[in-house]
Coordinates of C-alpha atoms in Angstrom, one line a residue:
X115 CA -36.5 104.1 12.5
X116 CA -36.8 101.9 9.6
X117 CA -40.4 100.7 9.0
X118 CA -41.0 97.4 7.3
X119 CA -42.6 97.5 3.9
X120 CA -46.4 96.8 3.9
X121 CA -45.9 93.6 1.8
X122 CA -43.2 92.3 4.3
X123 CA -45.5 93.1 7.2
X124 CA -48.4 91.4 5.7
X125 CA -46.3 88.4 4.8
X126 CA -45.1 88.1 8.4
X127 CA -48.7 88.2 9.6
X128 CA -49.8 85.6 7.1
X129 CA -46.9 83.3 8.2
X130 CA -48.0 83.6 11.9
X131 CA -51.6 83.0 11.0
X132 CA -50.7 80.0 8.9
X133 CA -48.7 78.6 11.8
X134 CA -51.6 79.1 14.2
X135 CA -53.9 77.4 11.7
X136 CA -51.5 74.4 11.4
X137 CA -51.4 74.1 15.2
X138 CA -55.2 74.2 15.5
X139 CA -55.6 71.7 12.6
X140 CA -53.1 69.3 14.3
X141 CA -55.0 69.5 17.6
X142 CA -58.3 68.7 15.8
X143 CA -56.7 65.8 13.9
X144 CA -55.3 64.4 17.2
X145 CA -58.7 64.7 18.9
X146 CA -60.4 63.1 15.9
X147 CA -57.9 60.3 15.7
X148 CA -58.6 59.4 19.4
X149 CA -62.3 59.2 18.6
X150 CA -61.7 57.0 15.6
X151 CA -59.4 54.6 17.5
X152 CA -62.0 54.2 20.2
X153 CA -64.6 52.9 17.7
X154 CA -64.2 49.3 16.7
X155 CA -64.5 48.5 13.0
X156 CA -66.1 45.1 13.8
X157 CA -69.3 44.0 15.4
X158 CA -69.9 40.9 17.3
X159 CA -72.8 38.5 16.8
X160 CA -73.3 36.7 20.1
X161 CA -76.0 34.4 21.4
X162 CA -77.0 31.1 22.9
X163 CA -76.8 27.7 21.4
X164 CA -79.2 24.8 22.4
X165 CA -78.4 23.6 25.9
X166 CA -77.4 20.0 26.6
X167 CA -79.0 18.0 29.4
X168 CA -75.7 16.6 30.5
X169 CA -72.3 18.0 31.5
X170 CA -69.7 18.4 28.8
X171 CA -66.3 17.0 29.8
X172 CA -63.5 19.6 30.3
X173 CA -62.1 20.3 26.9
X174 CA -65.0 18.3 25.4
X175 CA -66.3 20.9 22.9
X176 CA -64.6 20.2 19.5
X177 CA -64.8 21.2 15.9
X178 CA -64.8 18.1 13.7
X179 CA -65.2 18.3 9.9
X180 CA -66.9 21.7 10.1
X181 CA -69.4 20.6 12.7
X182 CA -69.7 21.3 16.4
X183 CA -69.4 18.2 18.6
X184 CA -69.9 17.9 22.3
X185 CA -68.2 15.1 24.2
X186 CA -69.4 14.0 27.7
X187 CA -68.4 11.2 30.0
X188 CA -71.4 9.2 28.8
X189 CA -71.8 10.1 25.1
X190 CA -71.3 12.4 22.2
X191 CA -73.6 14.9 20.4
X192 CA -73.5 16.8 17.1
X193 CA -75.1 20.2 16.6
X194 CA -77.5 20.2 13.6
X195 CA -76.7 22.4 10.6
X196 CA -79.5 24.8 11.5
X197 CA -78.0 25.2 15.0
X198 CA -81.3 24.5 16.7
X199 CA -80.8 21.1 18.3
X200 CA -78.3 18.4 19.2
X201 CA -78.3 14.9 17.7
X202 CA -76.9 12.1 19.8
X203 CA -74.0 10.2 18.2
X204 CA -73.3 6.5 18.7
X205 CA -71.5 6.2 22.0
X206 CA -67.7 5.8 21.7
X207 CA -66.1 2.6 22.9
X208 CA -65.1 2.4 26.5
X209 CA -61.9 4.4 27.2
X210 CA -61.9 6.4 23.9
X211 CA -62.7 9.6 25.7
X212 CA -60.8 9.1 28.8
X213 CA -58.4 11.8 30.0
X214 CA -59.7 14.4 27.5
X215 CA -57.6 17.6 27.7
X216 CA -58.7 19.5 24.6
X217 CA -58.4 19.4 20.9
X218 CA -56.4 20.8 18.0
X219 CA -56.8 21.1 14.2
X220 CA -53.7 20.2 12.2
X221 CA -53.2 19.5 8.5
X222 CA -57.0 19.5 8.0
X223 CA -57.7 17.0 10.7
X224 CA -59.0 17.2 14.3
X225 CA -57.0 15.6 17.1
X226 CA -58.2 15.1 20.7
X227 CA -55.5 15.7 23.3
X228 CA -55.8 12.9 25.8
X229 CA -53.8 11.4 28.7
X230 CA -54.1 10.2 32.3
X231 CA -53.7 11.7 35.7
X232 CA -53.9 15.2 34.1
X233 CA -50.9 14.4 31.9
X234 CA -51.4 14.4 28.2
X235 CA -49.7 11.5 26.4
X236 CA -51.3 11.2 22.9
X237 CA -53.1 13.0 20.1
X238 CA -56.1 11.0 18.9
X239 CA -57.3 11.8 15.4
X240 CA -61.1 11.9 15.0
X241 CA -63.5 12.4 12.1
X242 CA -67.2 12.2 11.4
X243 CA -68.3 9.4 9.2
X244 CA -71.9 8.6 8.5
X245 CA -73.1 10.3 11.7
X246 CA -70.5 8.5 13.9
X247 CA -67.1 9.5 15.4
X248 CA -64.3 7.5 14.0
X249 CA -61.0 7.4 15.8
X250 CA -57.6 6.9 14.0
X251 CA -54.2 5.8 15.2
X252 CA -53.0 7.9 18.1
X253 CA -49.8 9.9 17.9
X254 CA -47.8 9.5 21.1
X255 CA -46.4 12.7 22.6
X256 CA -42.6 12.9 23.2
X257 CA -43.3 12.7 26.9
X258 CA -46.3 13.1 29.3
X259 CA -47.0 16.8 29.5
X260 CA -49.3 18.7 31.8
X261 CA -51.4 21.6 30.3
X262 CA -50.3 20.5 26.8
X263 CA -51.3 22.8 23.9
X264 CA -50.8 22.1 20.2
X265 CA -51.0 24.2 17.1
X266 CA -50.1 24.0 13.4
X267 CA -47.6 26.5 12.0
X268 CA -46.8 26.0 8.3
X269 CA -46.4 22.3 7.6
X270 CA -45.4 21.5 11.2
X271 CA -47.2 20.6 14.4
X272 CA -46.0 22.4 17.5
X273 CA -46.5 21.2 21.1
X274 CA -45.9 22.9 24.4
X275 CA -46.5 21.7 27.9
X276 CA -45.0 21.1 31.4
X277 CA -43.1 18.0 32.0
X278 CA -43.1 15.9 35.2
X279 CA -40.3 18.0 36.6
X280 CA -42.3 21.2 36.2
X281 CA -40.3 22.6 33.3
X282 CA -42.1 24.0 30.2
X283 CA -41.0 22.2 27.0
X284 CA -41.5 23.0 23.3
X285 CA -41.6 20.3 20.5
X286 CA -42.2 20.2 16.7
X287 CA -42.9 17.5 14.2
X288 CA -44.2 17.4 10.6
X289 CA -48.0 17.6 10.6
X290 CA -48.7 15.2 7.7
X291 CA -46.2 12.5 8.5
X292 CA -47.7 9.7 10.6
X293 CA -44.4 8.1 11.7
X294 CA -42.3 11.3 12.2
X295 CA -40.6 11.9 15.5
X296 CA -40.8 14.9 17.7
X297 CA -37.9 17.4 17.8
X298 CA -37.2 19.2 21.0
X299 CA -36.7 23.0 20.4
X300 CA -35.2 25.8 22.4
X301 CA -36.3 26.6 26.0
X302 CA -39.2 28.9 26.4
X303 CA -38.3 32.5 27.1
X304 CA -39.9 32.2 30.6
X305 CA -41.1 29.3 32.7
X306 CA -44.8 29.1 33.2
X307 CA -48.0 27.2 32.3
X308 CA -49.1 27.3 28.7
X309 CA -52.7 28.5 28.3
X310 CA -52.9 28.8 24.5
X311 CA -50.8 28.2 21.4
X312 CA -51.7 29.6 18.0
X313 CA -50.1 30.5 14.7
X314 CA -50.9 33.8 13.0
X315 CA -49.2 36.2 10.5
X316 CA -45.9 34.2 10.1
X317 CA -45.4 33.7 13.8
X318 CA -46.3 31.4 16.7
X319 CA -48.1 33.0 19.7
X320 CA -48.0 31.5 23.2
X321 CA -50.1 32.4 26.1
X322 CA -48.1 31.8 29.3
X323 CA -49.4 32.0 32.9
X324 CA -46.8 33.0 35.4
X325 CA -46.6 33.9 39.0
X326 CA -46.7 37.6 38.0
X327 CA -50.5 37.5 37.9
X328 CA -51.7 38.4 34.4
X329 CA -50.9 36.0 31.6
X330 CA -48.0 36.9 29.3
X331 CA -48.3 36.8 25.5
X332 CA -45.1 35.8 23.6
X333 CA -44.4 35.7 19.8
X334 CA -42.0 33.2 18.3
X335 CA -40.8 34.6 14.9
X336 CA -39.6 32.6 11.9
X337 CA -36.0 32.9 13.1
X338 CA -36.9 31.2 16.4
X339 CA -36.5 34.4 18.4
X340 CA -39.0 35.2 21.1
X341 CA -40.5 38.6 21.7
X342 CA -43.0 39.5 24.5
X343 CA -45.9 41.5 23.2
X344 CA -48.7 43.4 25.0
X345 CA -50.3 41.5 27.9
X346 CA -54.0 40.7 27.9
X347 CA -54.4 42.1 31.4
X348 CA -56.0 38.9 32.6
X349 CA -56.0 35.1 32.3
X350 CA -56.5 33.5 29.0
X351 CA -59.1 30.7 29.1
X352 CA -57.3 27.5 28.3
X353 CA -57.5 26.6 24.6
X354 CA -59.6 29.6 23.6
X355 CA -57.1 31.3 21.3
X356 CA -57.8 31.2 17.5
X357 CA -56.6 33.1 14.5
X358 CA -59.0 35.3 12.5
X359 CA -58.3 37.0 9.2
X360 CA -54.8 38.1 8.4
X361 CA -53.7 39.8 11.7
X362 CA -56.1 39.0 14.6
X363 CA -56.2 36.6 17.5
X364 CA -59.5 36.0 19.3
X365 CA -59.6 34.6 22.8
X366 CA -61.5 34.6 26.0
X367 CA -59.8 36.5 28.9
X368 CA -60.8 36.5 32.6
X369 CA -59.9 39.8 34.3
X370 CA -59.0 40.4 37.9
X371 CA -62.6 40.9 38.9
X372 CA -63.5 37.4 37.7
X373 CA -65.4 38.6 34.6
X374 CA -64.7 36.7 31.3
X375 CA -64.9 38.6 28.0
X376 CA -63.9 37.9 24.4
X377 CA -60.9 40.0 23.3
X378 CA -59.0 40.4 20.1
X379 CA -55.3 41.1 19.7
X380 CA -54.0 42.8 16.5
X381 CA -50.6 41.2 15.7
X382 CA -49.3 44.2 13.7
X383 CA -50.2 47.0 16.1
X384 CA -50.0 44.9 19.3
X385 CA -53.4 46.4 20.3
X386 CA -56.1 44.7 22.4
X387 CA -59.8 45.3 21.9
X388 CA -62.5 44.1 24.3
X389 CA -65.7 42.9 22.5
X390 CA -69.2 43.4 23.9
X391 CA -69.8 39.8 24.8
X392 CA -70.9 39.2 28.5
X393 CA -70.1 35.7 29.7
X394 CA -71.9 35.1 33.0
X395 CA -70.3 31.8 33.8
X396 CA -66.8 30.4 33.6
X397 CA -66.4 28.4 30.4
X398 CA -65.6 24.7 30.8
X399 CA -64.7 24.0 27.2
X400 CA -64.0 26.3 24.2
X401 CA -63.5 25.6 20.5
X402 CA -63.4 27.4 17.2
X403 CA -66.8 27.9 15.6
X404 CA -67.7 29.8 12.5
X405 CA -65.9 33.1 12.5
X406 CA -65.4 33.1 16.3
X407 CA -65.7 30.9 19.3
X408 CA -68.2 28.6 21.0
X409 CA -68.0 27.6 24.7
X410 CA -69.9 25.6 27.2
X411 CA -70.6 26.5 30.9
X412 CA -72.0 24.5 33.7
X413 CA -75.8 24.9 34.1
X414 CA -78.2 23.8 36.7
X415 CA -79.3 20.6 34.8
X416 CA -76.5 20.4 32.1
X417 CA -74.3 22.5 29.9
X418 CA -75.2 26.0 28.6
X419 CA -73.6 26.9 25.3
X420 CA -72.9 30.3 23.9
X421 CA -71.0 31.7 20.9
X422 CA -69.5 34.9 19.6
X423 CA -68.7 35.6 16.0
X424 CA -66.9 38.7 14.5
X425 CA -68.6 40.5 11.7
X426 CA -66.3 42.9 9.8
X427 CA -67.3 45.9 7.7
X428 CA -70.4 46.9 9.7
X429 CA -69.1 50.3 10.7
X430 CA -66.9 51.2 7.8
X431 CA -69.0 53.7 5.7
X432 CA -72.5 54.8 6.2
X433 CA -74.9 56.7 3.8
X434 CA -73.6 60.1 5.0
X435 CA -70.0 59.1 4.3
X436 CA -70.9 58.0 0.7
X437 CA -72.9 61.2 0.2
X438 CA -69.9 63.3 1.2
X439 CA -67.5 61.3 -1.0
X440 CA -69.9 61.6 -4.0
X441 CA -70.3 65.4 -3.6
X442 CA -66.6 65.8 -3.3
X443 CA -65.9 63.8 -6.5
X444 CA -68.5 65.6 -8.4
X445 CA -67.1 69.0 -7.2
X446 CA -63.6 68.0 -8.3
X447 CA -64.8 66.9 -11.7
X448 CA -66.9 70.1 -12.1
X449 CA -63.9 72.3 -11.2
X450 CA -61.6 70.5 -13.6
X451 CA -64.1 70.7 -16.5
X452 CA -64.7 74.4 -15.8
X453 CA -61.1 75.4 -15.9
X454 CA -60.6 73.1 -18.9
X455 CA -63.2 75.0 -20.9
X456 CA -61.9 78.4 -19.6
X457 CA -58.3 77.9 -20.5
X458 CA -58.3 75.5 -23.5
X459 CA -55.5 77.6 -25.1
X460 CA -53.3 77.7 -22.1
X461 CA -50.0 75.8 -22.1
X462 CA -49.2 73.0 -19.7
X463 CA -46.6 75.1 -18.0
X464 CA -49.1 77.9 -17.5
X465 CA -51.5 75.4 -15.9
X466 CA -49.0 74.2 -13.3
X467 CA -47.7 77.7 -12.3
X468 CA -51.1 79.4 -12.6
X469 CA -49.9 81.7 -15.4
X470 CA -47.5 83.2 -12.9
X471 CA -50.4 85.4 -11.7
X472 CA -51.0 84.1 -8.2
X473 CA -50.6 86.8 -5.6
X474 CA -48.1 86.3 -2.8
X475 CA -50.8 86.1 -0.1
X476 CA -52.7 83.3 -2.0
X477 CA -49.5 81.3 -2.4
X478 CA -48.7 81.8 1.3
X479 CA -52.1 80.6 2.5
X480 CA -51.8 77.6 0.1
X481 CA -48.5 76.6 1.6

């Protein structure tokens, strides 16, 4: 019987060992990748803001000229720059806050979405001027809409809502033009009640409540095509969606058990992350604030306010990581300098092929 040469036998053993090592390494890498994915690379700064001794109107928490403003049925308040107390603003004229549905920021301005009988019919621009709210000329909606939501995408203002017949409609108009008319766009991919509308990463995102239970999240691309993305597994709190950074959407989501939590959606990977922000009471009004959200909940004697802000970069590299990186770089530099001094007379070709003196077993392990 022909016996294999010792070198061939050893080569076969090395190949099998190398294959086993690759399998073990792959398993370790997969296990490690799961651990890395489970750890969020952002932290959340959450806390309480000063309470108000009165109830905020539904949709009455707005962000005006960089300041947090609370609107009630009997007045308006502005949060101080140190976030420690509220200052009362001059009371708006009668009827100026009637039918408040929410707010939207467009073209650097803040608009209040208002209407009557739960039907929004106008966008009311508002600014802060010398410690008082100043209202501009209202922009009429194309038709009265229930559960209307608005967002800026590029240089256009988008509007979605349910008409009197119960059909969801989508409109667009230039954001900066005061006399422009609304353009009716294509039908929504599915009928439902709009809970949120926000632009991010070259697309428009729509939260849609349907009879299926959990809200759906749809993406409208630049070519006007709709694509359904991963569901939030819960109900998006109306008006709580906002864009953060280059690829994140932050919103408040109420799950099937009735618990409300802040969640982020990554628009590139379609991945959801739940943030550690316990919200004991259902939010009545939500608005963008800082690098996150602020919301108001009904309290025993007034409105309780909370906030949650994302802080990136807190878990990226610690001192041990930098130590390992530094040792690795020093080792690489030391090895390179050592072989440079040892083989100064060697040619470049000899350097890259190791002088053609590498044994077969070392080359096999290397591969």
